[in-house]
Amino acid sequence: MMFDRARQRMVEDQLMARGVSDPRVLHAMARVPRHEFVEEALRHRAYQECSLPIGYGQTISHPYTVALMTEALELEGHERVLEVGTGSGYQTAVLAALCANVFTVERLAPLAMRTRKLLDQQGLYNVALQIGDGTIGWKAEAPFDAIVVTAGGPELPRPLLSQLRRGGRLVAPVGDGESQSLVRLRVEASGIQEEVIADCRFVKLLGRFGFAQ
Ligand code: SAH
């Protein structure tokens, strides 16, 4: 298949070449069919080093960004993971391959419904999707072992911190609308550890603990 080769090249040239080394992440990204998560007319660009429009003013993140964020979550397979900002569902599918359960929240109902259908078609039955404001988290399913936010907010949404288990990791872009820092936060017995992993640029996180709508 034409896409299989493109995907393998993506893993080698964009991920491994740039330092992504977690074998489970590389394996998952070599398998998840990224082209299925973009519209037909853009499929030929699905494995290129870029983000692509997915409708509703939103984008699917670069392959490298997805890899970097996923790797930073340090998943082993048993985790319950919260994703804020389902979008195309591509990051969701990568997470679903690497942990026990994914709980994903998308604020745009039409996008969420389209993606729900796609995730079902892909047979990803360990994904629960909710429509709503993900900056308040998903209280009924908390605590989570890992949380990833795929849209950039002015600060880390506070409710997410309280829904993270001891030892858990949270990865989120934080900054103004133009540019952000990708922040990883770890909850340890001794306190909260925070580090900046990279500079990045995501679409805006809107909502109660995000930017005003
Ligand atoms: N991981 C996705 C990224 C999509 S862009 C992908 O690769 O396709 C980020 C998404 O976050 C958009 O779909 C946007 O609608 C959504 N979003 C923004 N603010 C949100 C909020 N408060 N709660 C849930 N989703 C939100």
mmCIF file of C-alpha atoms and ligand atoms in Angstrom:
data_model
loop_
_atom_site.group_PDB
_atom_site.id
_atom_site.type_symbol
_atom_site.label_atom_id
_atom_site.label_comp_id
_atom_site.label_asym_id
_atom_site.label_seq_id
_atom_site.Cartn_x
_atom_site.Cartn_y
_atom_site.Cartn_z
ATOM 1 C CA MET A 1 0.000 0.000 0.000
ATOM 2 C CA MET A 2 1.109 3.470 -0.902
ATOM 3 C CA PHE A 3 0.137 4.813 2.551
ATOM 4 C CA ASP A 4 2.067 2.116 4.439
ATOM 5 C CA ARG A 5 5.324 3.257 2.914
ATOM 6 C CA ALA A 6 4.529 6.921 3.485
ATOM 7 C CA ARG A 7 3.727 6.152 7.112
ATOM 8 C CA GLN A 8 6.945 4.240 7.673
ATOM 9 C CA ARG A 9 8.884 7.119 6.158
ATOM 10 C CA MET A 10 7.035 9.545 8.432
ATOM 11 C CA VAL A 11 8.144 7.509 11.457
ATOM 12 C CA GLU A 12 11.769 7.410 10.322
ATOM 13 C CA ASP A 13 12.238 10.887 8.847
ATOM 14 C CA GLN A 14 10.016 12.973 11.117
ATOM 15 C CA LEU A 15 9.889 11.118 14.415
ATOM 16 C CA MET A 16 13.048 9.039 14.870
ATOM 17 C CA ALA A 17 15.181 11.658 13.133
ATOM 18 C CA ARG A 18 13.942 14.265 15.582
ATOM 19 C CA GLY A 19 14.568 12.180 18.661
ATOM 20 C CA VAL A 20 11.335 10.345 19.393
ATOM 21 C CA SER A 21 12.564 7.048 20.815
ATOM 22 C CA ASP A 22 9.807 5.322 22.805
ATOM 23 C CA PRO A 23 9.382 2.087 20.798
ATOM 24 C CA ARG A 24 5.708 1.780 21.723
ATOM 25 C CA VAL A 25 4.964 5.278 20.433
ATOM 26 C CA LEU A 26 6.890 4.651 17.207
ATOM 27 C CA HIS A 27 5.097 1.337 16.729
ATOM 28 C CA ALA A 28 1.664 2.886 17.289
ATOM 29 C CA MET A 29 2.364 5.708 14.857
ATOM 30 C CA ALA A 30 3.608 3.222 12.284
ATOM 31 C CA ARG A 31 0.204 1.498 12.510
ATOM 32 C CA VAL A 32 -2.507 4.124 13.012
ATOM 33 C CA PRO A 33 -3.767 5.140 9.537
ATOM 34 C CA ARG A 34 -3.390 8.918 9.770
ATOM 35 C CA HIS A 35 -4.824 9.367 6.263
ATOM 36 C CA GLU A 36 -8.201 8.101 7.515
ATOM 37 C CA PHE A 37 -8.387 11.075 9.884
ATOM 38 C CA VAL A 38 -8.216 13.753 7.198
ATOM 39 C CA GLU A 39 -10.656 14.449 4.413
ATOM 40 C CA GLU A 40 -10.216 12.595 1.153
ATOM 41 C CA ALA A 41 -8.877 15.556 -0.812
ATOM 42 C CA LEU A 42 -6.004 15.989 1.673
ATOM 43 C CA ARG A 43 -5.047 12.327 2.065
ATOM 44 C CA HIS A 44 -2.000 12.615 -0.162
ATOM 45 C CA ARG A 45 -0.600 15.082 2.399
ATOM 46 C CA ALA A 46 -1.516 13.088 5.509
ATOM 47 C CA TYR A 47 2.052 11.898 6.163
ATOM 48 C CA GLN A 48 3.791 15.186 5.428
ATOM 49 C CA GLU A 49 5.421 17.268 8.118
ATOM 50 C CA CYS A 50 2.494 19.622 8.666
ATOM 51 C CA SER A 51 -0.815 20.206 10.338
ATOM 52 C CA LEU A 52 -3.896 20.064 8.106
ATOM 53 C CA PRO A 53 -7.373 21.588 8.310
ATOM 54 C CA ILE A 54 -10.093 19.261 9.582
ATOM 55 C CA GLY A 55 -13.024 21.661 9.253
ATOM 56 C CA TYR A 56 -14.738 23.901 11.812
ATOM 57 C CA GLY A 57 -11.598 26.095 11.923
ATOM 58 C CA GLN A 58 -9.582 23.311 13.602
ATOM 59 C CA THR A 59 -6.480 21.358 12.578
ATOM 60 C CA ILE A 60 -4.938 17.919 12.966
ATOM 61 C CA SER A 61 -1.546 18.328 14.673
ATOM 62 C CA HIS A 62 1.824 17.582 13.039
ATOM 63 C CA PRO A 63 2.882 13.926 13.332
ATOM 64 C CA TYR A 64 5.905 15.041 15.379
ATOM 65 C CA THR A 65 3.753 17.028 17.798
ATOM 66 C CA VAL A 66 1.482 14.042 18.378
ATOM 67 C CA ALA A 67 4.520 11.816 18.958
ATOM 68 C CA LEU A 68 6.186 14.286 21.308
ATOM 69 C CA MET A 69 3.076 14.768 23.434
ATOM 70 C CA THR A 70 2.324 11.067 23.537
ATOM 71 C CA GLU A 71 5.879 10.160 24.476
ATOM 72 C CA ALA A 72 5.810 12.745 27.271
ATOM 73 C CA LEU A 73 2.857 10.912 28.853
ATOM 74 C CA GLU A 74 5.093 7.859 29.435
ATOM 75 C CA LEU A 75 2.346 5.303 28.829
ATOM 76 C CA GLU A 76 2.929 1.628 29.581
ATOM 77 C CA GLY A 77 -0.446 0.179 28.621
ATOM 78 C CA HIS A 78 -2.543 0.055 31.783
ATOM 79 C CA GLU A 79 -3.470 3.741 32.031
ATOM 80 C CA ARG A 80 -6.684 5.704 31.926
ATOM 81 C CA VAL A 81 -6.002 8.797 29.857
ATOM 82 C CA LEU A 82 -8.001 12.006 29.449
ATOM 83 C CA GLU A 83 -7.657 13.945 26.199
ATOM 84 C CA VAL A 84 -9.025 17.476 25.938
ATOM 85 C CA GLY A 85 -9.702 18.422 22.299
ATOM 86 C CA THR A 86 -10.606 15.337 20.258
ATOM 87 C CA GLY A 87 -10.506 17.119 16.912
ATOM 88 C CA SER A 88 -9.870 14.645 14.100
ATOM 89 C CA GLY A 89 -9.440 11.763 16.533
ATOM 90 C CA TYR A 90 -5.931 10.976 15.321
ATOM 91 C CA GLN A 91 -4.206 11.627 18.640
ATOM 92 C CA THR A 92 -7.070 9.747 20.297
ATOM 93 C CA ALA A 93 -6.380 6.708 18.114
ATOM 94 C CA VAL A 94 -2.667 6.805 18.906
ATOM 95 C CA LEU A 95 -3.449 6.979 22.631
ATOM 96 C CA ALA A 96 -5.983 4.164 22.324
ATOM 97 C CA ALA A 97 -3.210 1.922 20.999
ATOM 98 C CA LEU A 98 -0.982 2.699 23.982
ATOM 99 C CA CYS A 99 -3.181 2.646 27.096
ATOM 100 C CA ALA A 100 -6.224 0.890 28.547
ATOM 101 C CA ASN A 101 -8.891 3.574 28.198
ATOM 102 C CA VAL A 102 -9.092 6.964 26.563
ATOM 103 C CA PHE A 103 -11.632 9.546 27.674
ATOM 104 C CA THR A 104 -11.763 12.364 25.163
ATOM 105 C CA VAL A 105 -13.728 15.616 25.211
ATOM 106 C CA GLU A 106 -14.541 17.849 22.225
ATOM 107 C CA ARG A 107 -16.507 21.086 22.492
ATOM 108 C CA LEU A 108 -17.726 21.199 18.876
ATOM 109 C CA ALA A 109 -20.657 18.804 18.610
ATOM 110 C CA PRO A 110 -20.647 18.251 14.813
ATOM 111 C CA LEU A 111 -16.914 17.534 14.825
ATOM 112 C CA ALA A 112 -17.266 15.226 17.819
ATOM 113 C CA MET A 113 -20.046 13.252 16.131
ATOM 114 C CA ARG A 114 -18.089 12.871 12.905
ATOM 115 C CA THR A 115 -15.039 11.687 14.844
ATOM 116 C CA ARG A 116 -17.073 9.299 17.007
ATOM 117 C CA LYS A 117 -18.231 7.544 13.843
ATOM 118 C CA LEU A 118 -14.677 7.340 12.538
ATOM 119 C CA LEU A 119 -13.306 5.919 15.800
ATOM 120 C CA ASP A 120 -16.050 3.281 15.757
ATOM 121 C CA GLN A 121 -15.210 2.390 12.158
ATOM 122 C CA GLN A 122 -11.596 1.960 13.230
ATOM 123 C CA GLY A 123 -12.731 -0.439 15.949
ATOM 124 C CA LEU A 124 -11.434 1.680 18.815
ATOM 125 C CA TYR A 125 -13.793 0.482 21.503
ATOM 126 C CA ASN A 126 -11.630 1.642 24.406
ATOM 127 C CA VAL A 127 -12.446 5.272 23.635
ATOM 128 C CA ALA A 128 -15.226 7.189 25.380
ATOM 129 C CA LEU A 129 -16.095 10.534 23.816
ATOM 130 C CA GLN A 130 -17.998 13.354 25.406
ATOM 131 C CA ILE A 131 -19.183 16.633 23.918
ATOM 132 C CA GLY A 132 -18.508 19.584 26.179
ATOM 133 C CA ASP A 133 -15.948 21.873 27.775
ATOM 134 C CA GLY A 134 -12.883 19.773 28.505
ATOM 135 C CA THR A 135 -11.220 22.469 30.599
ATOM 136 C CA ILE A 136 -13.368 21.277 33.495
ATOM 137 C CA GLY A 137 -12.132 17.722 32.904
ATOM 138 C CA TRP A 138 -14.328 14.618 33.226
ATOM 139 C CA LYS A 139 -15.048 14.325 36.905
ATOM 140 C CA ALA A 140 -17.060 11.105 36.810
ATOM 141 C CA GLU A 141 -14.135 9.213 35.255
ATOM 142 C CA ALA A 142 -11.345 10.805 37.333
ATOM 143 C CA PRO A 143 -8.684 10.247 38.498
ATOM 144 C CA PHE A 144 -6.564 9.803 35.379
ATOM 145 C CA ASP A 145 -3.022 8.486 35.044
ATOM 146 C CA ALA A 146 -2.309 10.936 32.264
ATOM 147 C CA ILE A 147 -3.977 13.972 30.725
ATOM 148 C CA VAL A 148 -3.207 15.592 27.383
ATOM 149 C CA VAL A 149 -4.602 18.905 26.181
ATOM 150 C CA THR A 150 -4.408 19.381 22.413
ATOM 151 C CA ALA A 151 -5.375 23.060 22.250
ATOM 152 C CA GLY A 152 -3.470 26.023 23.697
ATOM 153 C CA GLY A 153 -4.851 27.824 26.736
ATOM 154 C CA PRO A 154 -3.714 30.870 28.710
ATOM 155 C CA GLU A 155 -2.833 28.634 31.684
ATOM 156 C CA LEU A 156 -3.153 25.036 32.802
ATOM 157 C CA PRO A 157 -6.845 24.428 33.466
ATOM 158 C CA ARG A 158 -6.968 23.982 37.248
ATOM 159 C CA PRO A 159 -9.664 21.279 37.384
ATOM 160 C CA LEU A 160 -7.423 18.996 35.329
ATOM 161 C CA LEU A 161 -4.772 19.066 38.032
ATOM 162 C CA SER A 162 -7.203 17.826 40.625
ATOM 163 C CA GLN A 163 -8.250 14.964 38.318
ATOM 164 C CA LEU A 164 -4.708 13.667 37.963
ATOM 165 C CA ARG A 165 -3.613 10.705 40.043
ATOM 166 C CA ARG A 166 -0.507 10.820 42.234
ATOM 167 C CA GLY A 167 2.386 10.021 39.893
ATOM 168 C CA GLY A 168 0.313 11.182 36.907
ATOM 169 C CA ARG A 169 1.514 13.292 33.965
ATOM 170 C CA LEU A 170 -0.226 16.214 32.313
ATOM 171 C CA VAL A 171 0.937 17.630 28.985
ATOM 172 C CA ALA A 172 -0.535 20.874 27.680
ATOM 173 C CA PRO A 173 0.350 23.867 25.504
ATOM 174 C CA VAL A 174 0.228 27.089 27.500
ATOM 175 C CA GLY A 175 0.609 30.640 26.219
ATOM 176 C CA ASP A 176 -1.104 33.352 24.217
ATOM 177 C CA GLY A 177 -3.028 32.716 21.005
ATOM 178 C CA GLU A 178 0.087 33.099 18.848
ATOM 179 C CA SER A 179 2.684 30.843 20.426
ATOM 180 C CA GLN A 180 2.836 28.528 23.389
ATOM 181 C CA SER A 181 5.120 26.370 25.462
ATOM 182 C CA LEU A 182 4.408 22.682 25.680
ATOM 183 C CA VAL A 183 4.408 22.030 29.403
ATOM 184 C CA ARG A 184 4.684 18.710 31.211
ATOM 185 C CA LEU A 185 3.574 18.525 34.773
ATOM 186 C CA ARG A 186 4.089 15.609 37.086
ATOM 187 C CA VAL A 187 2.351 15.081 40.411
ATOM 188 C CA GLU A 188 4.816 13.660 42.925
ATOM 189 C CA ALA A 189 4.547 12.993 46.629
ATOM 190 C CA SER A 190 6.947 15.890 47.158
ATOM 191 C CA GLY A 191 4.878 18.291 45.074
ATOM 192 C CA ILE A 192 4.238 19.302 41.494
ATOM 193 C CA GLN A 193 7.106 19.242 39.014
ATOM 194 C CA GLU A 194 6.805 21.373 35.892
ATOM 195 C CA GLU A 195 9.009 21.515 32.800
ATOM 196 C CA VAL A 196 8.814 23.045 29.333
ATOM 197 C CA ILE A 197 9.312 20.420 26.623
ATOM 198 C CA ALA A 198 9.084 22.523 23.465
ATOM 199 C CA ASP A 199 7.728 25.643 21.808
ATOM 200 C CA CYS A 200 4.549 24.995 19.910
ATOM 201 C CA ARG A 201 1.535 26.507 18.251
ATOM 202 C CA PHE A 202 -1.918 25.033 18.711
ATOM 203 C CA VAL A 203 -5.439 26.215 18.014
ATOM 204 C CA LYS A 204 -7.078 27.954 20.943
ATOM 205 C CA LEU A 205 -8.406 26.181 23.986
ATOM 206 C CA LEU A 206 -11.771 27.809 24.608
ATOM 207 C CA GLY A 207 -13.926 27.422 27.662
ATOM 208 C CA ARG A 208 -14.301 28.132 31.327
ATOM 209 C CA PHE A 209 -10.597 27.562 32.153
ATOM 210 C CA GLY A 210 -9.387 28.441 28.651
ATOM 211 C CA PHE A 211 -9.814 31.534 26.480
ATOM 212 C CA ALA A 212 -13.184 33.294 26.549
ATOM 213 C CA GLN A 213 -15.512 32.044 23.796
HETATM 214 N N1 SAH B 1 -5.593 16.114 18.687
HETATM 215 C C1 SAH B 1 -6.400 16.769 17.693
HETATM 216 C C2 SAH B 1 -6.251 18.266 17.801
HETATM 217 C C3 SAH B 1 -7.387 19.005 17.222
HETATM 218 S S1 SAH B 1 -7.288 20.740 17.399
HETATM 219 C C4 SAH B 1 -5.999 16.309 16.314
HETATM 220 O O1 SAH B 1 -4.818 16.016 16.096
HETATM 221 O O2 SAH B 1 -6.861 16.240 15.445
HETATM 222 C C5 SAH B 1 -7.890 20.969 19.048
HETATM 223 C C6 SAH B 1 -9.330 20.640 19.296
HETATM 224 O O3 SAH B 1 -9.644 21.111 20.614
HETATM 225 C C7 SAH B 1 -10.349 21.291 18.374
HETATM 226 O O4 SAH B 1 -11.148 20.303 17.798
HETATM 227 C C8 SAH B 1 -11.169 22.203 19.289
HETATM 228 O O5 SAH B 1 -12.528 22.295 18.944
HETATM 229 C C9 SAH B 1 -10.993 21.510 20.619
HETATM 230 N N2 SAH B 1 -11.226 22.333 21.814
HETATM 231 C C10 SAH B 1 -10.871 23.620 22.050
HETATM 232 N N3 SAH B 1 -11.258 24.001 23.282
HETATM 233 C C11 SAH B 1 -11.845 22.907 23.864
HETATM 234 C C12 SAH B 1 -12.453 22.645 25.140
HETATM 235 N N4 SAH B 1 -12.528 23.571 26.090
HETATM 236 N N5 SAH B 1 -12.945 21.412 25.374
HETATM 237 C C13 SAH B 1 -12.888 20.452 24.421
HETATM 238 N N6 SAH B 1 -12.343 20.632 23.209
HETATM 239 C C14 SAH B 1 -11.825 21.854 22.925
#
